[in-house]
């Protein structure tokens, strides 16, 4: 039985902790804050409750597998999950609206044809066919296996872009999300739909490789799921599973550095000066510089891209307005509505504020989010520049931008201002304080292509005995991806370097 110290109590870290404890190891989690869950937070006031992180779960199989492998009680006995249908409603700048059914390819095609005109649905469907090819080509090495020593093979984009012949000019193929939208989808509303997926993950459509087609493919194929009680209920279930497997949690315990002895990780030193010895250390939080004095965390051959060499000032965060509203949630209200903005990427990735941001409006049909059926809790979220690029501690700026989001959300929630009882604003500055991530940046999922620039550091590090889990490591950010990273770390510790992923 090995002693394992886990730094951070985020979803990736807790996934690793639960799996390692089941394998017979003694696991202690050190968390700088007073609670678990990392970015999966919850805000409550006057009977209203809101998710302050992810609001939907995609690829629920990741957490179903976790609960099966760590005990006899499956996930659905611990939380109540409902499939969101329609998956989303989209309001475009020209006034067009369309609701997309959940996990129904034929339904999506029909809905797009009906709302945007004949041919729009088939155009999107053919795009998803190519996205499926990219998924099949890259799924295992990108998501289900530890990052390969020859990770450069993932530098090639798996998306089979259409080769377009042109008179008197060379043929062209889309290499970025923006080019896929302009050259393959052509309808500006379909382009906005694709761009919206990228922006929601903090990715710049002009630079992000075409392989980001995996993101809408995953959502539209495997569905969107809501956890009753919010995503915090999922975090609580994972935490309780860890406790049931005898994982020890120490809250309010900031790790100052990883202890190195004889050339390998040997424990952690807390800010209080206390040293806890360990045979392995799992870093499940943002890998801040100096945590391992005198050491580079990444092995020779590992990626040197985001987040290691990327300029963190350009990695976006999230701006949220949590709205307590009077009046009942109307019957038939869609859970998630995306109000598409215009020309916002220049602001988001240029350290400015978008005047017409794309906003995601979440209106859950969940009694636990409101004091009674005569009220409604609504969350409005936009992707924004991180703290530092924008001073999100400026109270006047926060208030002005919250008003901008409320104005945009009015397209999805009629009479929103008249119904407003209270608005709670959360910015990247608060995300930074809660999670320790510089600037409140939110990591995106790993993507193949672009020479490896959108991969994340591997789960093994240069320092033997030290491993990385969570959104800042392979395979990147998002609830499902964080769970995958914890699974990979547990496999590497239990089985060693011979571990090649779950099968």
C-alpha positions as CSV (number, residue, x, y, z in Angstrom):
1,X,0.0,0.0,0.0
2,X,1.5,3.3,-1.1
3,X,0.9,6.7,0.5
4,X,-0.4,9.2,-2.0
5,X,-0.8,12.9,-1.6
6,X,-3.3,14.7,-3.9
7,X,-3.0,18.4,-4.3
8,X,-6.5,19.9,-4.9
9,X,-10.0,18.6,-4.6
10,X,-11.3,19.3,-8.1
11,X,-13.1,16.7,-10.2
12,X,-10.0,15.2,-11.8
13,X,-8.2,15.0,-8.5
14,X,-11.1,13.3,-6.7
15,X,-11.5,10.9,-9.6
16,X,-7.9,9.8,-9.2
17,X,-8.2,9.7,-5.4
18,X,-11.3,7.4,-5.5
19,X,-9.7,5.0,-8.0
20,X,-6.4,4.9,-6.1
21,X,-8.1,4.2,-2.8
22,X,-10.0,1.3,-4.3
23,X,-6.7,-0.1,-5.6
24,X,-5.6,-0.3,-1.9
25,X,-3.5,2.9,-1.5
26,X,-3.7,5.4,1.4
27,X,-4.8,8.7,-0.2
28,X,-4.9,12.1,1.4
29,X,-6.2,15.2,-0.5
30,X,-4.9,18.6,0.4
31,X,-7.2,21.5,-0.7
32,X,-6.4,25.2,-0.3
33,X,-10.1,26.2,0.0
34,X,-12.7,25.1,2.4
35,X,-14.6,22.8,0.1
36,X,-14.3,20.2,-2.7
37,X,-15.3,20.4,-6.4
38,X,-12.8,23.0,-7.8
39,X,-14.7,25.0,-10.4
40,X,-17.9,23.0,-9.8
41,X,-19.4,25.5,-7.4
42,X,-22.8,26.6,-6.1
43,X,-24.1,29.9,-5.0
44,X,-27.3,30.2,-2.9
45,X,-29.3,33.2,-1.7
46,X,-32.8,33.7,-0.4
47,X,-33.9,30.2,-1.6
48,X,-32.3,30.6,-5.0
49,X,-29.4,28.4,-6.0
50,X,-27.1,28.5,-9.1
51,X,-24.2,26.5,-10.6
52,X,-21.1,28.7,-10.8
53,X,-19.2,26.3,-13.0
54,X,-20.4,23.8,-15.7
55,X,-24.2,23.5,-15.9
56,X,-24.4,20.4,-18.1
57,X,-22.6,17.1,-18.3
58,X,-21.5,15.6,-21.6
59,X,-20.1,12.1,-22.0
60,X,-21.7,10.9,-18.7
61,X,-20.1,7.5,-19.3
62,X,-16.9,8.9,-17.7
63,X,-18.6,9.2,-14.3
64,X,-20.7,6.1,-14.7
65,X,-17.5,4.2,-15.1
66,X,-16.0,5.9,-12.1
67,X,-18.9,4.8,-9.9
68,X,-19.0,1.2,-11.3
69,X,-15.2,0.8,-10.7
70,X,-15.2,2.3,-7.2
71,X,-18.2,0.5,-5.7
72,X,-21.3,-1.5,-6.2
73,X,-23.6,1.6,-6.1
74,X,-23.9,3.1,-9.7
75,X,-24.0,6.8,-10.4
76,X,-27.7,6.9,-11.0
77,X,-28.3,5.8,-7.4
78,X,-26.2,8.7,-6.1
79,X,-27.6,11.5,-8.4
80,X,-30.6,12.0,-10.5
81,X,-29.7,12.8,-14.1
82,X,-32.1,14.0,-16.8
83,X,-31.4,14.3,-20.5
84,X,-32.0,17.8,-21.6
85,X,-34.4,17.9,-24.7
86,X,-34.2,20.1,-26.6
87,X,-30.5,20.2,-26.0
88,X,-30.4,23.9,-26.9
89,X,-32.2,26.8,-28.5
90,X,-30.3,29.2,-30.7
91,X,-31.2,32.9,-31.3
92,X,-29.2,34.3,-34.2
93,X,-28.4,38.0,-34.9
94,X,-30.9,38.1,-37.8
95,X,-33.7,37.1,-35.6
96,X,-33.8,33.4,-36.7
97,X,-34.4,30.9,-33.9
98,X,-34.0,27.1,-33.8
99,X,-34.3,24.5,-31.1
100,X,-32.0,21.4,-31.6
101,X,-33.2,18.1,-30.2
102,X,-30.9,16.1,-27.9
103,X,-28.9,13.2,-29.4
104,X,-31.0,13.0,-32.5
105,X,-29.1,13.5,-35.8
106,X,-32.3,13.3,-37.9
107,X,-34.0,15.7,-35.6
108,X,-31.2,18.2,-35.8
109,X,-31.2,18.1,-39.6
110,X,-35.0,18.5,-39.7
111,X,-34.9,21.4,-37.2
112,X,-32.2,23.3,-39.1
113,X,-34.0,22.8,-42.5
114,X,-37.2,24.0,-41.0
115,X,-35.7,27.1,-39.3
116,X,-32.9,28.1,-41.7
117,X,-34.1,26.8,-45.0
118,X,-33.9,23.6,-47.0
119,X,-30.3,22.4,-47.3
120,X,-29.1,23.9,-44.0
121,X,-29.7,20.6,-42.1
122,X,-28.0,18.4,-44.6
123,X,-25.0,20.8,-44.7
124,X,-24.7,20.5,-40.9
125,X,-25.3,16.8,-41.0
126,X,-22.5,16.3,-43.6
127,X,-20.2,18.4,-41.4
128,X,-21.0,16.1,-38.4
129,X,-20.1,13.1,-40.6
130,X,-16.7,14.5,-41.1
131,X,-16.5,15.3,-37.4
132,X,-17.3,11.7,-36.6
133,X,-14.4,10.6,-38.8
134,X,-12.2,13.0,-36.8
135,X,-13.6,11.4,-33.6
136,X,-12.9,7.9,-34.7
137,X,-9.3,8.8,-35.7
138,X,-8.3,10.6,-32.6
139,X,-10.5,9.4,-29.7
140,X,-8.2,6.9,-28.1
141,X,-4.9,8.8,-28.2
142,X,-6.6,12.1,-27.5
143,X,-8.9,11.1,-24.7
144,X,-8.5,7.6,-23.4
145,X,-4.7,7.0,-23.3
146,X,-1.8,8.7,-21.5
147,X,-0.1,11.2,-23.8
148,X,2.2,9.2,-26.1
149,X,5.9,9.8,-26.2
150,X,5.5,10.4,-29.9
151,X,2.7,13.0,-29.2
152,X,3.6,14.7,-32.5
153,X,1.3,12.4,-34.3
154,X,-1.5,14.4,-32.7
155,X,-0.1,17.5,-34.3
156,X,-1.9,16.4,-37.5
157,X,-5.5,17.5,-37.8
158,X,-7.8,14.5,-38.0
159,X,-10.7,16.5,-39.5
160,X,-11.1,15.5,-43.1
161,X,-11.7,18.9,-44.6
162,X,-13.3,19.1,-48.0
163,X,-10.9,19.8,-50.8
164,X,-12.3,22.7,-52.8
165,X,-11.2,23.3,-56.3
166,X,-11.1,26.9,-57.6
167,X,-10.6,28.3,-61.1
168,X,-7.2,29.9,-61.6
169,X,-6.3,29.4,-57.9
170,X,-5.0,26.5,-55.9
171,X,-7.4,24.2,-54.2
172,X,-8.1,24.9,-50.5
173,X,-9.0,23.0,-47.4
174,X,-10.3,24.4,-44.1
175,X,-7.7,24.3,-41.3
176,X,-9.5,26.3,-38.6
177,X,-13.0,26.5,-37.2
178,X,-13.6,29.8,-38.9
179,X,-12.6,28.3,-42.3
180,X,-14.9,25.3,-41.8
181,X,-17.7,27.7,-41.2
182,X,-16.9,30.0,-44.1
183,X,-16.0,27.3,-46.7
184,X,-18.0,24.3,-45.8
185,X,-21.1,25.5,-43.9
186,X,-21.4,28.8,-45.8
187,X,-24.7,29.9,-44.1
188,X,-23.7,32.6,-41.6
189,X,-26.1,31.2,-39.0
190,X,-24.5,27.7,-39.2
191,X,-21.1,29.5,-39.0
192,X,-22.3,31.3,-35.8
193,X,-23.5,27.9,-34.5
194,X,-20.1,26.4,-34.9
195,X,-18.3,29.4,-33.7
196,X,-20.5,29.4,-30.6
197,X,-19.3,25.9,-29.7
198,X,-15.7,27.0,-29.9
199,X,-16.3,30.2,-27.9
200,X,-18.1,28.4,-25.2
201,X,-14.9,26.4,-24.5
202,X,-12.8,29.5,-24.7
203,X,-11.4,28.8,-28.1
204,X,-10.7,31.4,-30.8
205,X,-12.4,30.3,-34.1
206,X,-9.8,32.0,-36.2
207,X,-7.0,30.0,-34.7
208,X,-8.5,26.8,-33.3
209,X,-7.9,23.8,-35.6
210,X,-10.8,22.2,-37.5
211,X,-10.6,19.2,-35.2
212,X,-12.7,21.3,-32.7
213,X,-15.6,19.8,-34.8
214,X,-15.3,17.0,-32.1
215,X,-17.0,19.4,-29.6
216,X,-20.4,19.7,-31.3
217,X,-20.1,16.1,-32.4
218,X,-19.8,14.9,-28.8
219,X,-22.7,17.0,-27.6
220,X,-25.0,16.1,-30.4
221,X,-24.1,12.4,-30.3
222,X,-23.8,11.6,-26.6
223,X,-26.3,14.1,-25.4
224,X,-26.6,16.8,-22.7
225,X,-27.4,15.8,-19.2
226,X,-28.5,17.9,-16.2
227,X,-28.0,16.7,-12.6
228,X,-30.9,17.5,-10.4
229,X,-29.6,19.9,-7.7
230,X,-27.0,21.2,-10.2
231,X,-23.5,20.0,-11.0
232,X,-22.6,20.6,-7.4
233,X,-24.6,17.4,-6.6
234,X,-22.3,15.5,-8.9
235,X,-19.3,16.9,-7.2
236,X,-20.8,16.0,-3.8
237,X,-21.5,12.4,-5.0
238,X,-17.8,12.0,-6.1
239,X,-16.6,13.5,-2.8
240,X,-18.8,11.1,-0.8
241,X,-17.6,8.2,-2.9
242,X,-14.1,9.2,-2.0
243,X,-15.0,9.3,1.7
244,X,-16.6,5.9,1.4
245,X,-13.4,4.5,0.1
246,X,-11.4,6.0,3.0
247,X,-9.9,9.0,1.2
248,X,-8.9,11.6,3.8
249,X,-9.5,15.3,3.0
250,X,-7.6,18.2,4.6
251,X,-9.3,21.5,3.8
252,X,-7.7,24.9,4.2
253,X,-4.4,23.3,3.5
254,X,-2.4,25.1,0.8
255,X,0.5,23.2,-0.6
256,X,3.6,25.4,-0.8
257,X,5.8,23.0,-2.7
258,X,6.3,19.4,-3.7
259,X,9.0,17.7,-1.7
260,X,11.8,16.1,-3.7
261,X,14.1,13.4,-2.3
262,X,16.6,11.3,-4.1
263,X,15.4,12.6,-7.5
264,X,11.7,11.8,-7.0
265,X,8.5,13.3,-5.4
266,X,8.5,12.4,-1.8
267,X,5.6,14.4,-0.4
268,X,4.2,17.9,0.0
269,X,5.1,20.8,2.2
270,X,2.1,22.9,3.4
271,X,2.1,26.7,3.7
272,X,2.1,26.1,7.5
273,X,5.4,24.4,7.2
274,X,4.1,20.9,7.8
275,X,5.6,18.2,5.6
276,X,3.5,15.2,4.7
277,X,5.5,12.3,3.2
278,X,4.2,10.3,0.3
279,X,5.3,7.7,-2.3
280,X,3.4,9.5,-5.1
281,X,2.1,13.0,-5.5
282,X,-0.9,13.9,-7.7
283,X,-1.1,17.6,-8.7
284,X,-4.8,18.2,-9.4
285,X,-4.7,22.0,-9.4
286,X,-3.3,24.7,-11.7
287,X,0.4,23.9,-11.9
288,X,1.7,27.2,-10.8
289,X,5.4,28.0,-11.3
290,X,7.7,27.3,-8.3
291,X,5.6,24.4,-7.0
292,X,8.5,22.1,-7.8
293,X,11.6,24.2,-7.1
294,X,14.3,23.8,-9.7
295,X,12.3,21.3,-11.8
296,X,10.5,21.4,-15.1
297,X,7.4,19.3,-14.6
298,X,7.2,17.9,-18.1
299,X,9.2,15.0,-19.5
300,X,11.4,15.3,-22.6
301,X,9.1,14.8,-25.5
302,X,6.0,16.1,-23.7
303,X,4.0,18.9,-25.3
304,X,5.3,22.4,-24.6
305,X,2.0,24.0,-25.4
306,X,-1.0,25.3,-23.4
307,X,-0.8,25.7,-20.5
308,X,3.0,25.5,-20.2
309,X,4.1,27.9,-22.9
310,X,0.9,29.6,-23.9
311,X,0.4,33.2,-22.8
312,X,-2.1,32.8,-20.0
313,X,-3.2,36.4,-20.5
314,X,-4.9,35.1,-23.7
315,X,-6.7,32.1,-22.1
316,X,-10.3,33.3,-21.5
317,X,-12.5,33.0,-18.4
318,X,-16.2,33.2,-17.7
319,X,-18.4,36.1,-16.6
320,X,-21.7,35.1,-15.0
321,X,-24.8,36.9,-13.9
322,X,-27.0,34.8,-11.5
323,X,-30.5,36.2,-11.7
324,X,-33.2,35.7,-9.1
325,X,-36.5,36.3,-10.9
326,X,-40.1,36.7,-9.7
327,X,-42.7,34.8,-11.7
328,X,-42.9,31.1,-12.6
329,X,-40.8,29.4,-15.2
330,X,-43.2,29.1,-18.2
331,X,-44.1,25.6,-19.3
332,X,-42.1,24.4,-22.3
333,X,-39.1,26.7,-21.5
334,X,-35.9,25.4,-23.0
335,X,-33.2,24.6,-20.5
336,X,-30.3,26.2,-22.5
337,X,-30.6,29.1,-24.9
338,X,-27.7,30.6,-26.8
339,X,-28.1,34.2,-27.9
340,X,-25.5,34.6,-30.6
341,X,-23.6,37.9,-30.6
342,X,-21.4,39.5,-33.2
343,X,-17.7,40.3,-33.8
344,X,-16.8,39.3,-30.2
345,X,-13.7,37.2,-30.7
346,X,-11.6,40.3,-31.3
347,X,-12.6,41.5,-27.8
348,X,-12.4,38.2,-26.0
349,X,-8.9,37.3,-27.3
350,X,-7.7,40.9,-27.4
351,X,-8.2,41.8,-23.8
352,X,-11.3,43.9,-24.4
353,X,-15.1,43.7,-23.7
354,X,-17.4,42.6,-26.4
355,X,-20.3,45.0,-27.0
356,X,-22.5,42.2,-28.3
357,X,-21.3,39.0,-26.6
358,X,-22.7,35.5,-27.2
359,X,-24.5,34.6,-24.0
360,X,-25.7,31.2,-22.7
361,X,-28.9,31.3,-20.7
362,X,-29.6,28.4,-18.4
363,X,-33.2,28.0,-17.0
364,X,-33.4,24.6,-15.2
365,X,-36.7,23.1,-14.4
366,X,-35.5,22.1,-10.9
367,X,-37.4,23.0,-7.7
368,X,-34.1,23.0,-5.7
369,X,-33.0,26.1,-7.6
370,X,-35.8,28.4,-6.5
371,X,-37.8,29.2,-3.3
372,X,-41.1,28.1,-4.8
373,X,-42.8,27.7,-8.2
374,X,-43.6,31.5,-8.3
375,X,-39.9,32.2,-8.8
376,X,-37.2,31.3,-11.2
377,X,-33.4,31.0,-11.1
378,X,-31.6,31.9,-14.3
379,X,-27.8,31.9,-15.1
380,X,-26.3,34.0,-17.9
381,X,-22.8,33.2,-18.9
382,X,-20.3,34.7,-21.5
383,X,-16.7,33.9,-22.4
384,X,-14.5,36.9,-21.6
385,X,-10.9,38.0,-21.4
386,X,-9.2,36.8,-18.1
387,X,-8.5,39.0,-15.1
388,X,-5.4,41.0,-15.8
389,X,-6.2,41.6,-19.4
390,X,-9.4,43.2,-18.0
391,X,-9.6,44.5,-14.4
392,X,-12.5,42.5,-13.2
393,X,-12.1,44.0,-9.7
394,X,-13.5,47.3,-11.0
395,X,-17.0,47.4,-9.5
396,X,-18.3,49.9,-12.1
397,X,-17.0,47.8,-15.0
398,X,-18.6,44.7,-13.5
399,X,-21.9,46.4,-13.1
400,X,-21.9,47.7,-16.7
401,X,-21.0,44.4,-18.2
402,X,-23.6,42.6,-16.1
403,X,-26.1,45.0,-17.6
404,X,-24.9,44.1,-21.1
405,X,-25.4,40.4,-20.4
406,X,-28.9,41.0,-18.9
407,X,-29.8,43.0,-22.0
408,X,-28.7,40.2,-24.3
409,X,-30.5,37.5,-22.2
410,X,-33.7,39.5,-22.6
411,X,-34.1,37.9,-26.0
412,X,-34.4,34.5,-24.3
413,X,-36.3,35.7,-21.1
414,X,-39.0,38.2,-22.0
415,X,-39.6,40.8,-19.3
416,X,-36.4,39.9,-17.6
417,X,-35.8,43.3,-16.1
418,X,-39.3,43.7,-14.7
419,X,-38.9,40.3,-13.0
420,X,-35.5,40.9,-11.6
421,X,-35.2,40.6,-7.8
422,X,-31.4,40.3,-7.5
423,X,-28.4,39.8,-9.7
424,X,-25.2,38.3,-8.4
425,X,-22.1,38.8,-10.6
426,X,-19.2,36.4,-10.8
427,X,-16.0,37.3,-12.8
428,X,-12.7,35.7,-13.7
429,X,-11.2,37.4,-10.7
430,X,-13.4,35.4,-8.4
431,X,-12.6,32.2,-10.4
432,X,-8.9,32.9,-9.8
433,X,-9.6,33.3,-6.1
434,X,-11.6,30.1,-5.9
435,X,-9.5,27.8,-8.0
436,X,-6.0,29.4,-8.0
437,X,-6.0,29.5,-11.8
438,X,-4.1,32.6,-13.0
439,X,-6.4,35.2,-14.3
440,X,-9.4,33.0,-13.7
441,X,-8.7,31.3,-17.0
442,X,-10.7,28.1,-17.8
443,X,-8.8,25.3,-19.6
444,X,-10.2,24.1,-22.9
445,X,-10.4,20.4,-23.9
446,X,-7.4,19.1,-25.7
447,X,-7.5,19.1,-29.5
448,X,-5.4,17.4,-32.2
449,X,-3.9,19.5,-35.0
450,X,-2.1,22.8,-35.2
451,X,1.2,21.0,-34.5
452,X,0.1,20.1,-31.0
453,X,-0.5,23.7,-29.8
454,X,-3.9,22.7,-28.4
455,X,-2.7,19.6,-26.4
456,X,-2.0,19.8,-22.7
457,X,1.0,18.5,-20.7
458,X,1.0,14.8,-20.2
459,X,0.0,13.2,-16.9
460,X,3.5,12.0,-16.2
461,X,6.1,14.6,-15.3
462,X,9.9,14.9,-15.4
463,X,10.0,14.3,-11.7
464,X,9.3,10.6,-11.0
465,X,6.4,10.1,-8.7
466,X,4.7,13.3,-9.6
467,X,1.6,13.2,-11.8
468,X,-0.8,15.8,-13.2
469,X,-4.6,15.5,-13.1
470,X,-7.4,17.9,-14.0
471,X,-8.2,20.4,-16.6
472,X,-4.7,21.8,-17.0
473,X,-3.3,18.4,-18.0
474,X,-4.0,15.8,-20.6
475,X,-6.7,15.6,-22.0
476,X,-7.8,19.1,-20.9
477,X,-10.7,21.0,-19.5
478,X,-14.4,20.2,-19.0
479,X,-16.1,17.8,-16.6
480,X,-15.7,14.7,-18.7
481,X,-12.1,15.4,-19.7
482,X,-11.2,16.1,-16.0
483,X,-12.6,12.7,-15.1
484,X,-10.6,11.1,-17.8
485,X,-7.4,12.7,-16.6
486,X,-8.0,11.3,-13.1
487,X,-8.6,7.9,-14.6
488,X,-5.3,8.0,-16.5
489,X,-3.3,9.1,-13.5
490,X,-4.7,6.3,-11.4
491,X,-3.9,3.8,-14.1
492,X,-0.3,5.1,-14.4
493,X,0.3,4.8,-10.6
494,X,-1.4,1.4,-10.3
495,X,0.0,-0.3,-13.4
496,X,3.1,1.8,-14.1
497,X,4.3,3.0,-17.5
498,X,2.9,-0.1,-19.1
499,X,-0.6,1.4,-18.6
500,X,-2.2,2.2,-22.0
501,X,-5.7,3.4,-21.0
502,X,-9.0,1.8,-20.3
503,X,-10.4,-0.6,-22.9
